[in-house]
Structures are given as C-alpha cells and as structure tokens.
Short mmCIF file of C-alpha atoms in Angstrom, two decimals:
data_model
loop_
_atom_site.label_atom_id
_atom_site.label_comp_id
_atom_site.label_asym_id
_atom_site.label_seq_id
_atom_site.Cartn_x
_atom_site.Cartn_y
_atom_site.Cartn_z
CA MET L 1053 -35.99 30.69 -11.01
CA ILE L 1054 -32.79 32.44 -10.00
CA ALA L 1055 -31.11 34.67 -12.56
CA VAL L 1056 -27.70 33.53 -13.76
CA ILE L 1057 -26.56 37.16 -14.10
CA LYS L 1058 -27.97 39.66 -11.66
CA PRO L 1059 -29.45 42.78 -13.27
CA ILE L 1060 -27.07 45.71 -13.16
CA ALA L 1061 -27.52 48.11 -10.27
CA TYR L 1062 -27.77 51.72 -11.42
CA GLU L 1063 -25.13 52.87 -8.93
CA ASN L 1064 -22.62 50.29 -10.23
CA ALA L 1065 -23.23 50.97 -13.93
CA SER L 1066 -20.85 52.79 -16.25
CA PRO L 1067 -21.82 56.35 -17.21
CA GLU L 1068 -22.97 55.07 -20.63
CA ALA L 1069 -25.10 52.32 -19.08
CA ARG L 1070 -26.56 54.83 -16.61
CA ALA L 1071 -27.53 57.09 -19.51
CA GLU L 1072 -29.38 54.18 -21.19
CA TYR L 1073 -30.95 53.21 -17.88
CA GLU L 1074 -32.23 56.77 -17.45
CA ARG L 1075 -33.48 56.86 -21.04
CA GLN L 1076 -35.42 53.64 -20.51
CA TYR L 1077 -36.91 54.98 -17.33
CA ARG L 1078 -37.97 58.23 -19.03
CA ILE L 1079 -39.61 56.34 -21.91
CA ASN L 1080 -41.23 53.47 -20.00
CA GLY L 1081 -41.36 54.52 -16.35
CA THR L 1082 -39.40 51.40 -15.46
CA VAL L 1083 -36.34 49.41 -16.52
CA THR L 1084 -37.06 45.70 -16.92
CA ASN L 1085 -34.86 42.96 -15.53
CA ALA L 1086 -33.96 41.94 -19.08
CA LYS L 1087 -32.77 45.45 -19.97
CA LYS L 1088 -30.90 45.77 -16.67
CA THR L 1089 -29.11 42.53 -17.52
CA LEU L 1090 -28.33 43.62 -21.07
CA LEU L 1091 -26.88 46.87 -19.71
CA HIS L 1092 -23.91 44.85 -18.45
CA HIS L 1093 -22.76 44.91 -22.10
CA LEU L 1094 -23.80 47.96 -24.11
CA PRO L 1095 -23.21 46.51 -27.61
CA SER L 1096 -25.56 43.63 -26.71
CA TYR L 1097 -28.07 46.04 -25.23
CA HIS L 1098 -28.06 48.12 -28.41
CA ALA L 1099 -28.42 45.03 -30.61
CA TYR L 1100 -31.49 43.91 -28.70
CA GLU L 1101 -32.96 47.41 -28.73
CA GLU L 1102 -33.26 47.08 -32.53
CA TRP L 1103 -36.28 44.91 -31.71
CA HIS L 1104 -38.21 48.15 -31.18
CA ARG L 1105 -37.35 49.52 -34.64
CA LEU L 1106 -38.40 46.27 -36.27
CA ARG L 1107 -41.61 46.33 -34.22
CA GLU L 1108 -42.43 49.80 -35.52
CA ALA L 1109 -41.80 48.62 -39.08
CA LEU L 1110 -44.21 45.69 -38.60
CA LEU L 1111 -46.88 47.91 -37.09
CA GLN L 1112 -46.94 49.81 -40.38
CA PHE L 1113 -48.61 46.82 -42.03
CA ILE L 1114 -50.08 44.60 -39.29
CA SER L 1115 -52.45 45.45 -36.47
CA HIS L 1116 -51.26 45.73 -32.90
CA ARG L 1117 -53.31 42.64 -32.01
CA ALA L 1118 -51.76 40.65 -34.87
CA PHE L 1119 -48.32 41.75 -33.66
CA ILE L 1120 -49.09 40.48 -30.14
CA VAL L 1121 -50.43 37.18 -31.52
CA PHE L 1122 -47.25 36.70 -33.58
CA CYS L 1123 -44.95 37.43 -30.62
CA TYR L 1124 -47.00 35.32 -28.24
CA ALA L 1125 -46.87 32.34 -30.60
CA ILE L 1126 -43.08 32.64 -30.98
CA SER L 1127 -42.62 32.96 -27.23
CA LEU L 1128 -44.92 30.07 -26.36
CA GLU L 1129 -43.34 27.78 -28.91
CA GLY L 1130 -39.88 28.85 -27.76
CA ASP L 1131 -40.84 28.10 -24.16
CA SER L 1132 -39.92 31.60 -22.99
CA LEU L 1133 -41.53 32.19 -19.63
CA LEU L 1134 -40.67 35.89 -19.55
CA ASN L 1135 -41.79 36.80 -23.06
CA SER L 1136 -44.84 34.54 -23.17
CA THR L 1137 -45.94 36.06 -19.85
CA TYR L 1138 -45.35 39.57 -21.19
CA PHE L 1139 -47.53 38.94 -24.27
CA ARG L 1140 -50.09 37.05 -22.19
CA LYS L 1141 -50.38 40.24 -20.11
CA SER L 1142 -50.71 42.28 -23.32
CA LEU L 1143 -53.64 40.15 -24.45
CA THR L 1144 -55.25 40.24 -21.01
CA ASP L 1145 -54.86 44.02 -20.89
CA ARG L 1146 -56.85 44.11 -24.15
CA GLY L 1147 -59.67 42.26 -22.38
CA GLU L 1148 -58.92 38.94 -24.06
CA ASN L 1149 -58.43 35.47 -22.64
CA PRO L 1150 -55.05 34.27 -23.98
CA ASP L 1151 -56.20 30.66 -23.59
CA GLU L 1152 -59.23 31.17 -25.84
CA LEU L 1153 -58.11 33.49 -28.60
CA LEU L 1154 -60.34 33.84 -31.62
CA LEU L 1155 -58.04 34.49 -34.56
CA ASP L 1156 -59.01 35.79 -37.96
CA ASP L 1157 -57.39 34.21 -41.02
CA GLU L 1158 -54.48 36.66 -41.13
CA GLU L 1159 -53.75 36.24 -37.41
CA LEU L 1160 -53.95 32.47 -37.80
CA ALA L 1161 -51.28 32.63 -40.52
CA LEU L 1162 -49.07 34.76 -38.27
CA GLU L 1163 -49.61 32.47 -35.29
CA GLN L 1164 -48.67 29.41 -37.34
CA TYR L 1165 -45.66 31.18 -38.86
CA GLY L 1166 -44.46 32.28 -35.43
CA ARG L 1167 -44.66 28.74 -34.12
CA TYR L 1168 -42.74 27.36 -37.10
CA LEU L 1169 -40.06 30.03 -36.80
CA ALA L 1170 -39.52 29.16 -33.14
CA SER L 1171 -39.50 25.38 -33.50
CA LYS L 1172 -38.99 24.24 -37.11
CA PRO L 1173 -37.76 27.07 -39.32
CA ASN L 1174 -36.49 24.60 -41.92
CA ALA L 1175 -39.92 23.02 -42.21
CA VAL L 1176 -42.17 26.01 -42.87
CA PRO L 1177 -44.65 24.61 -45.40
CA ASN L 1178 -44.94 26.28 -48.79
CA ALA L 1179 -48.69 26.40 -48.16
CA LEU L 1180 -48.06 28.63 -45.14
CA PHE L 1181 -45.93 30.98 -47.25
CA SER L 1182 -48.78 31.08 -49.77
CA HIS L 1183 -51.20 31.84 -46.94
CA LEU L 1184 -48.95 34.68 -45.72
CA GLY L 1185 -48.66 35.89 -49.31
CA GLN L 1186 -52.41 36.55 -49.33
CA TYR L 1187 -51.77 39.33 -46.79
CA TYR L 1188 -48.15 40.38 -47.17
CA THR L 1189 -45.67 41.34 -49.88
CA PRO L 1190 -42.30 39.59 -50.12
CA GLU L 1191 -40.73 42.63 -48.42
CA GLN L 1192 -43.20 42.35 -45.55
CA ILE L 1193 -42.58 38.60 -45.18
CA VAL L 1194 -38.86 39.39 -44.93
CA ALA L 1195 -39.64 41.96 -42.20
CA LEU L 1196 -41.82 39.45 -40.33
CA THR L 1197 -39.09 36.82 -40.54
CA ALA L 1198 -36.34 39.21 -39.41
CA PHE L 1199 -38.47 40.35 -36.51
CA GLY L 1200 -39.29 36.73 -35.66
CA GLY L 1201 -35.57 36.01 -35.51
CA GLN L 1202 -35.11 38.95 -33.15
CA MET L 1203 -37.97 37.68 -30.99
CA ILE L 1204 -36.37 34.23 -30.86
CA ALA L 1205 -33.06 35.84 -29.86
CA LYS L 1206 -34.81 37.65 -27.00
CA ASN L 1207 -36.41 34.38 -25.91
CA VAL L 1208 -33.03 32.63 -25.92
CA PHE L 1209 -31.34 35.44 -23.99
CA ASN L 1210 -34.06 35.65 -21.34
CA SER L 1211 -34.37 31.89 -20.94
CA ALA L 1212 -30.66 31.01 -20.96
CA LEU L 1213 -29.82 33.63 -18.34
CA ARG L 1214 -33.01 32.83 -16.41
CA ILE L 1215 -34.05 36.46 -16.33
CA GLU L 1216 -36.53 36.80 -13.49
CA LEU L 1217 -40.04 37.97 -14.21
CA ASP L 1218 -40.59 41.61 -13.43
CA GLU L 1219 -43.01 42.09 -10.57
CA TYR L 1220 -45.78 43.46 -12.81
CA LEU L 1221 -45.82 40.15 -14.75
CA LEU L 1222 -46.14 37.76 -11.81
CA HIS L 1223 -49.94 37.79 -11.90
CA PHE L 1224 -50.01 36.69 -15.56
CA THR L 1225 -48.12 33.39 -15.42
CA THR L 1226 -50.04 30.29 -16.41
#
C-alpha cells in the first residue's frame, strides 16, 4: 500500500509542526506515520489528538483490556489495517492471541457495540444498550459513543490516505 500523502519530513515542517513533532517524540520515542501525515495540517492534527483525552476519560471507568477490545472491534469492523494491526499488537503484547480472545460479559458488550458503531450505527439494538446499561451510566455510554466516533474517524483517515504501517507493526498483520 502506497500512502496518498507522504508523511511530513521534520526538516520541511513549519516551526509549529516541528514543535508538535518534537513533543510526540519526547512522549512516545517515535512519531507515527499517521501523526506525521496529520502534521501537514495542524488543526486536523489537534482534532485527532483529542482521541487521547477521550481515551483517558474512558480508562477512568473501563479496564485497559476492555478499552483495547473496544478499539480492536471498531477497527476490525471498519476494515482499518493500521488501527486493527495496532490493537492486535496491543493484545499480543499482553500475551493474548487476538484470534482467540476470551471476553467477559462487559467486554462482549463493548465488542458488540464497537462493531455496530463501525458498521451499523443506526441499527444498534435496544437490547445492546440495555446490556451496556448493566455496566455503564448514561454519561459513560455517551463517552464510549463519542470515543467510538473518534476511533472511526481515525480509521477513515488512515484508510482513505493509505497511511503505511509503521515498521514496528509489520510483524502483527494477519
């Protein structure tokens, strides 16, 4: 897969984009191809960076594993090679086989909800909302849905622009 837009090169970036590039490198030790592509347009980059704030909000009421399961389901259903590979790696790093996940009831509800959000958001069954309601308040379901929308947006961005997999993900493709 060849990227539609080449990731920005640090030396060609604006001073503001360089500052964000450096910040990403300080925080993560790397700057992903997706972030390098978003750095072509700082307002877009900042909009997508909100994903991290929403993630932190979700991690206040769901486990890290449940978070990964939710994101993985959205990314698989949305046919996002980059993001599904990223979350596949996350599961593998936890010592799990992504192809044989054993989900508890809460994780199963999140997995199903993620798949519906990515493929049929107008058809989420009321029974699934009731199932989610066993674990989450209305405010938390709103947070899950908002985050799911952000995850879908990331999937669309990465897939439409054919963002290339970062080298560290190549081993985790299916």
